[in-house]
Amino acid sequence: GFSGFDMLNGVDPNVTGSSSIYVTASAVTDWSKVRSVKIRLTFVNPGKGNPGQPDSVDSTHVIQLIGNS
């Protein structure tokens, strides 16, 4: 099942049109420079306990923000 998630904000500090760094919400100093959001979902691996299987599996997605450029 689902075991957790992380979210980072993609910031374009040099106003190039693309995110070059990903930071937590508390580290954003200028919200107008946020271009994307990176979300990582963590799931318990159903194969956990089997040889070579990790305890969890991550799925990461980057979502581009529209109208914030």
mmCIF file of N, CA and C in Angstrom:
data_model
loop_
_atom_site.group_PDB
_atom_site.id
_atom_site.type_symbol
_atom_site.label_atom_id
_atom_site.label_comp_id
_atom_site.label_asym_id
_atom_site.label_seq_id
_atom_site.Cartn_x
_atom_site.Cartn_y
_atom_site.Cartn_z
ATOM 1 N N GLY A 1 0.793 -1.178 0.000
ATOM 2 C CA GLY A 1 0.000 0.000 0.000
ATOM 3 C C GLY A 1 0.845 1.256 0.000
ATOM 4 N N PHE A 2 0.185 2.341 0.029
ATOM 5 C CA PHE A 2 0.801 3.670 0.034
ATOM 6 C C PHE A 2 1.453 3.922 1.386
ATOM 7 N N SER A 3 2.707 4.436 1.373
ATOM 8 C CA SER A 3 3.368 4.678 2.649
ATOM 9 C C SER A 3 3.863 6.106 2.841
ATOM 10 N N GLY A 4 3.806 6.946 1.799
ATOM 11 C CA GLY A 4 4.215 8.326 2.006
ATOM 12 C C GLY A 4 4.434 9.079 0.714
ATOM 13 N N PHE A 5 4.690 10.392 0.852
ATOM 14 C CA PHE A 5 4.999 11.204 -0.316
ATOM 15 C C PHE A 5 5.856 12.398 0.075
ATOM 16 N N ASP A 6 6.563 12.924 -0.917
ATOM 17 C CA ASP A 6 7.352 14.150 -0.774
ATOM 18 C C ASP A 6 6.965 15.070 -1.915
ATOM 19 N N MET A 7 7.044 16.368 -1.684
ATOM 20 C CA MET A 7 6.771 17.333 -2.740
ATOM 21 C C MET A 7 7.831 18.418 -2.697
ATOM 22 N N LEU A 8 8.434 18.685 -3.857
ATOM 23 C CA LEU A 8 9.423 19.747 -3.983
ATOM 24 C C LEU A 8 8.979 20.712 -5.075
ATOM 25 N N ASN A 9 9.366 21.962 -4.934
ATOM 26 C CA ASN A 9 9.016 22.996 -5.900
ATOM 27 C C ASN A 9 10.201 23.245 -6.823
ATOM 28 N N GLY A 10 9.947 23.207 -8.132
ATOM 29 C CA GLY A 10 10.987 23.474 -9.118
ATOM 30 C C GLY A 10 11.110 24.971 -9.336
ATOM 31 N N VAL A 11 12.271 25.503 -9.033
ATOM 32 C CA VAL A 11 12.500 26.943 -9.092
ATOM 33 C C VAL A 11 13.429 27.278 -10.262
ATOM 34 N N ASP A 12 13.137 28.389 -10.908
ATOM 35 C CA ASP A 12 13.930 28.915 -12.018
ATOM 36 C C ASP A 12 14.590 30.213 -11.543
ATOM 37 N N PRO A 13 15.683 30.124 -10.780
ATOM 38 C CA PRO A 13 16.260 31.327 -10.171
ATOM 39 C C PRO A 13 16.823 32.328 -11.188
ATOM 40 N N ASN A 14 17.214 31.846 -12.370
ATOM 41 C CA ASN A 14 17.813 32.727 -13.379
ATOM 42 C C ASN A 14 16.826 33.129 -14.469
ATOM 43 N N VAL A 15 15.551 32.796 -14.278
ATOM 44 C CA VAL A 15 14.462 33.129 -15.201
ATOM 45 C C VAL A 15 14.799 32.687 -16.630
ATOM 46 N N THR A 16 15.149 31.403 -16.764
ATOM 47 C CA THR A 16 15.442 30.828 -18.082
ATOM 48 C C THR A 16 14.211 30.146 -18.679
ATOM 49 N N GLY A 17 13.174 29.957 -17.860
ATOM 50 C CA GLY A 17 11.971 29.285 -18.316
ATOM 51 C C GLY A 17 11.887 27.834 -17.888
ATOM 52 N N SER A 18 12.949 27.331 -17.257
ATOM 53 C CA SER A 18 12.980 25.938 -16.799
ATOM 54 C C SER A 18 13.439 25.857 -15.351
ATOM 55 N N SER A 19 12.909 24.891 -14.633
ATOM 56 C CA SER A 19 13.338 24.659 -13.247
ATOM 57 C C SER A 19 14.762 24.120 -13.250
ATOM 58 N N SER A 20 15.617 24.693 -12.434
ATOM 59 C CA SER A 20 16.989 24.186 -12.350
ATOM 60 C C SER A 20 17.315 23.642 -10.964
ATOM 61 N N ILE A 21 16.481 23.977 -9.973
ATOM 62 C CA ILE A 21 16.666 23.424 -8.633
ATOM 63 C C ILE A 21 15.301 23.074 -8.059
ATOM 64 N N TYR A 22 15.280 22.101 -7.162
ATOM 65 C CA TYR A 22 14.051 21.681 -6.485
ATOM 66 C C TYR A 22 14.239 21.866 -4.997
ATOM 67 N N VAL A 23 13.298 22.581 -4.370
ATOM 68 C CA VAL A 23 13.413 22.910 -2.948
ATOM 69 C C VAL A 23 12.073 22.702 -2.251
ATOM 70 N N THR A 24 12.118 22.613 -0.935
ATOM 71 C CA THR A 24 10.892 22.512 -0.148
ATOM 72 C C THR A 24 10.168 23.856 -0.160
ATOM 73 N N ALA A 25 8.905 23.848 0.205
ATOM 74 C CA ALA A 25 8.108 25.078 0.219
ATOM 75 C C ALA A 25 8.722 26.127 1.140
ATOM 76 N N SER A 26 9.276 25.695 2.253
ATOM 77 C CA SER A 26 9.856 26.661 3.198
ATOM 78 C C SER A 26 11.122 27.319 2.649
ATOM 79 N N ALA A 27 11.734 26.731 1.620
ATOM 80 C CA ALA A 27 12.955 27.292 1.041
ATOM 81 C C ALA A 27 12.680 28.195 -0.169
ATOM 82 N N VAL A 28 11.424 28.266 -0.615
ATOM 83 C CA VAL A 28 11.088 29.134 -1.747
ATOM 84 C C VAL A 28 11.123 30.584 -1.267
ATOM 85 N N THR A 29 11.919 31.397 -1.959
ATOM 86 C CA THR A 29 12.022 32.813 -1.582
ATOM 87 C C THR A 29 11.233 33.713 -2.525
ATOM 88 N N ASP A 30 10.914 33.221 -3.733
ATOM 89 C CA ASP A 30 10.141 34.007 -4.700
ATOM 90 C C ASP A 30 9.212 33.047 -5.438
ATOM 91 N N TRP A 31 7.960 33.013 -5.027
ATOM 92 C CA TRP A 31 6.994 32.060 -5.602
ATOM 93 C C TRP A 31 6.740 32.307 -7.075
ATOM 94 N N SER A 32 7.029 33.497 -7.582
ATOM 95 C CA SER A 32 6.836 33.761 -9.015
ATOM 96 C C SER A 32 7.852 33.014 -9.866
ATOM 97 N N LYS A 33 8.897 32.468 -9.256
ATOM 98 C CA LYS A 33 9.928 31.711 -9.992
ATOM 99 C C LYS A 33 9.732 30.200 -9.903
ATOM 100 N N VAL A 34 8.636 29.769 -9.286
ATOM 101 C CA VAL A 34 8.335 28.331 -9.227
ATOM 102 C C VAL A 34 7.718 27.935 -10.563
ATOM 103 N N ARG A 35 8.334 26.951 -11.242
ATOM 104 C CA ARG A 35 7.905 26.531 -12.574
ATOM 105 C C ARG A 35 7.296 25.131 -12.605
ATOM 106 N N SER A 36 7.573 24.334 -11.579
ATOM 107 C CA SER A 36 7.086 22.958 -11.575
ATOM 108 C C SER A 36 6.997 22.426 -10.147
ATOM 109 N N VAL A 37 6.369 21.272 -10.031
ATOM 110 C CA VAL A 37 6.277 20.575 -8.749
ATOM 111 C C VAL A 37 6.709 19.135 -8.986
ATOM 112 N N LYS A 38 7.611 18.639 -8.144
ATOM 113 C CA LYS A 38 8.057 17.248 -8.224
ATOM 114 C C LYS A 38 7.436 16.491 -7.061
ATOM 115 N N ILE A 39 6.674 15.458 -7.393
ATOM 116 C CA ILE A 39 5.989 14.657 -6.376
ATOM 117 C C ILE A 39 6.559 13.251 -6.396
ATOM 118 N N ARG A 40 6.924 12.758 -5.228
ATOM 119 C CA ARG A 40 7.415 11.378 -5.103
ATOM 120 C C ARG A 40 6.458 10.615 -4.204
ATOM 121 N N LEU A 41 5.856 9.578 -4.759
ATOM 122 C CA LEU A 41 4.978 8.698 -3.991
ATOM 123 C C LEU A 41 5.771 7.462 -3.609
ATOM 124 N N THR A 42 5.603 7.000 -2.382
ATOM 125 C CA THR A 42 6.302 5.815 -1.903
ATOM 126 C C THR A 42 5.277 4.747 -1.550
ATOM 127 N N PHE A 43 5.527 3.538 -2.051
ATOM 128 C CA PHE A 43 4.633 2.409 -1.834
ATOM 129 C C PHE A 43 5.393 1.261 -1.184
ATOM 130 N N VAL A 44 4.703 0.495 -0.347
ATOM 131 C CA VAL A 44 5.278 -0.722 0.216
ATOM 132 C C VAL A 44 5.406 -1.722 -0.939
ATOM 133 N N ASN A 45 6.570 -2.296 -1.090
ATOM 134 C CA ASN A 45 6.802 -3.271 -2.151
ATOM 135 C C ASN A 45 6.137 -4.598 -1.773
ATOM 136 N N PRO A 46 5.213 -5.101 -2.608
ATOM 137 C CA PRO A 46 4.587 -6.382 -2.282
ATOM 138 C C PRO A 46 5.586 -7.541 -2.286
ATOM 139 N N GLY A 47 6.747 -7.334 -2.918
ATOM 140 C CA GLY A 47 7.792 -8.363 -2.930
ATOM 141 C C GLY A 47 8.775 -8.230 -1.784
ATOM 142 N N LYS A 48 8.499 -7.315 -0.873
ATOM 143 C CA LYS A 48 9.360 -7.078 0.292
ATOM 144 C C LYS A 48 9.640 -8.394 1.003
ATOM 145 N N GLY A 49 10.887 -8.578 1.371
ATOM 146 C CA GLY A 49 11.274 -9.797 2.075
ATOM 147 C C GLY A 49 11.853 -10.852 1.154
ATOM 148 N N ASN A 50 11.610 -10.724 -0.145
ATOM 149 C CA ASN A 50 12.196 -11.648 -1.111
ATOM 150 C C ASN A 50 13.608 -11.191 -1.458
ATOM 151 N N PRO A 51 14.482 -12.118 -1.799
ATOM 152 C CA PRO A 51 15.867 -11.750 -2.133
ATOM 153 C C PRO A 51 15.925 -10.695 -3.244
ATOM 154 N N GLY A 52 16.702 -9.656 -3.001
ATOM 155 C CA GLY A 52 16.905 -8.602 -3.983
ATOM 156 C C GLY A 52 15.783 -7.582 -4.085
ATOM 157 N N GLN A 53 14.763 -7.695 -3.260
ATOM 158 C CA GLN A 53 13.628 -6.775 -3.310
ATOM 159 C C GLN A 53 13.736 -5.715 -2.219
ATOM 160 N N PRO A 54 13.571 -4.426 -2.588
ATOM 161 C CA PRO A 54 13.602 -3.369 -1.574
ATOM 162 C C PRO A 54 12.307 -3.367 -0.764
ATOM 163 N N ASP A 55 12.341 -2.717 0.387
ATOM 164 C CA ASP A 55 11.147 -2.617 1.238
ATOM 165 C C ASP A 55 10.073 -1.728 0.619
ATOM 166 N N SER A 56 10.515 -0.717 -0.156
ATOM 167 C CA SER A 56 9.552 0.200 -0.756
ATOM 168 C C SER A 56 9.940 0.511 -2.191
ATOM 169 N N VAL A 57 8.963 1.060 -2.930
ATOM 170 C CA VAL A 57 9.157 1.446 -4.320
ATOM 171 C C VAL A 57 8.670 2.882 -4.466
ATOM 172 N N ASP A 58 9.475 3.731 -5.137
ATOM 173 C CA ASP A 58 9.114 5.138 -5.354
ATOM 174 C C ASP A 58 8.640 5.359 -6.784
ATOM 175 N N SER A 59 7.728 6.290 -6.933
ATOM 176 C CA SER A 59 7.272 6.753 -8.243
ATOM 177 C C SER A 59 7.338 8.277 -8.212
ATOM 178 N N THR A 60 8.160 8.862 -9.097
ATOM 179 C CA THR A 60 8.363 10.308 -9.108
ATOM 180 C C THR A 60 7.788 10.911 -10.380
ATOM 181 N N HIS A 61 7.075 12.027 -10.222
ATOM 182 C CA HIS A 61 6.462 12.731 -11.349
ATOM 183 C C HIS A 61 6.737 14.227 -11.213
ATOM 184 N N VAL A 62 7.053 14.860 -12.346
ATOM 185 C CA VAL A 62 7.248 16.312 -12.376
ATOM 186 C C VAL A 62 6.069 16.908 -13.134
ATOM 187 N N ILE A 63 5.422 17.871 -12.521
ATOM 188 C CA ILE A 63 4.265 18.545 -13.121
ATOM 189 C C ILE A 63 4.659 19.988 -13.419
ATOM 190 N N GLN A 64 4.600 20.359 -14.708
ATOM 191 C CA GLN A 64 4.894 21.725 -15.108
ATOM 192 C C GLN A 64 3.698 22.621 -14.773
ATOM 193 N N LEU A 65 3.955 23.786 -14.242
ATOM 194 C CA LEU A 65 2.897 24.724 -13.903
ATOM 195 C C LEU A 65 2.613 25.625 -15.101
ATOM 196 N N ILE A 66 1.354 25.792 -15.417
ATOM 197 C CA ILE A 66 0.948 26.622 -16.542
ATOM 198 C C ILE A 66 0.717 28.058 -16.057
ATOM 199 N N GLY A 67 1.170 29.015 -16.849
ATOM 200 C CA GLY A 67 0.911 30.418 -16.536
ATOM 201 C C GLY A 67 1.805 30.999 -15.465
ATOM 202 N N ASN A 68 2.907 30.314 -15.160
ATOM 203 C CA ASN A 68 3.826 30.840 -14.149
ATOM 204 C C ASN A 68 5.203 30.983 -14.770
ATOM 205 N N SER A 69 5.253 31.676 -15.901
ATOM 206 C CA SER A 69 6.546 31.848 -16.569
ATOM 207 C C SER A 69 6.737 33.285 -16.989
#
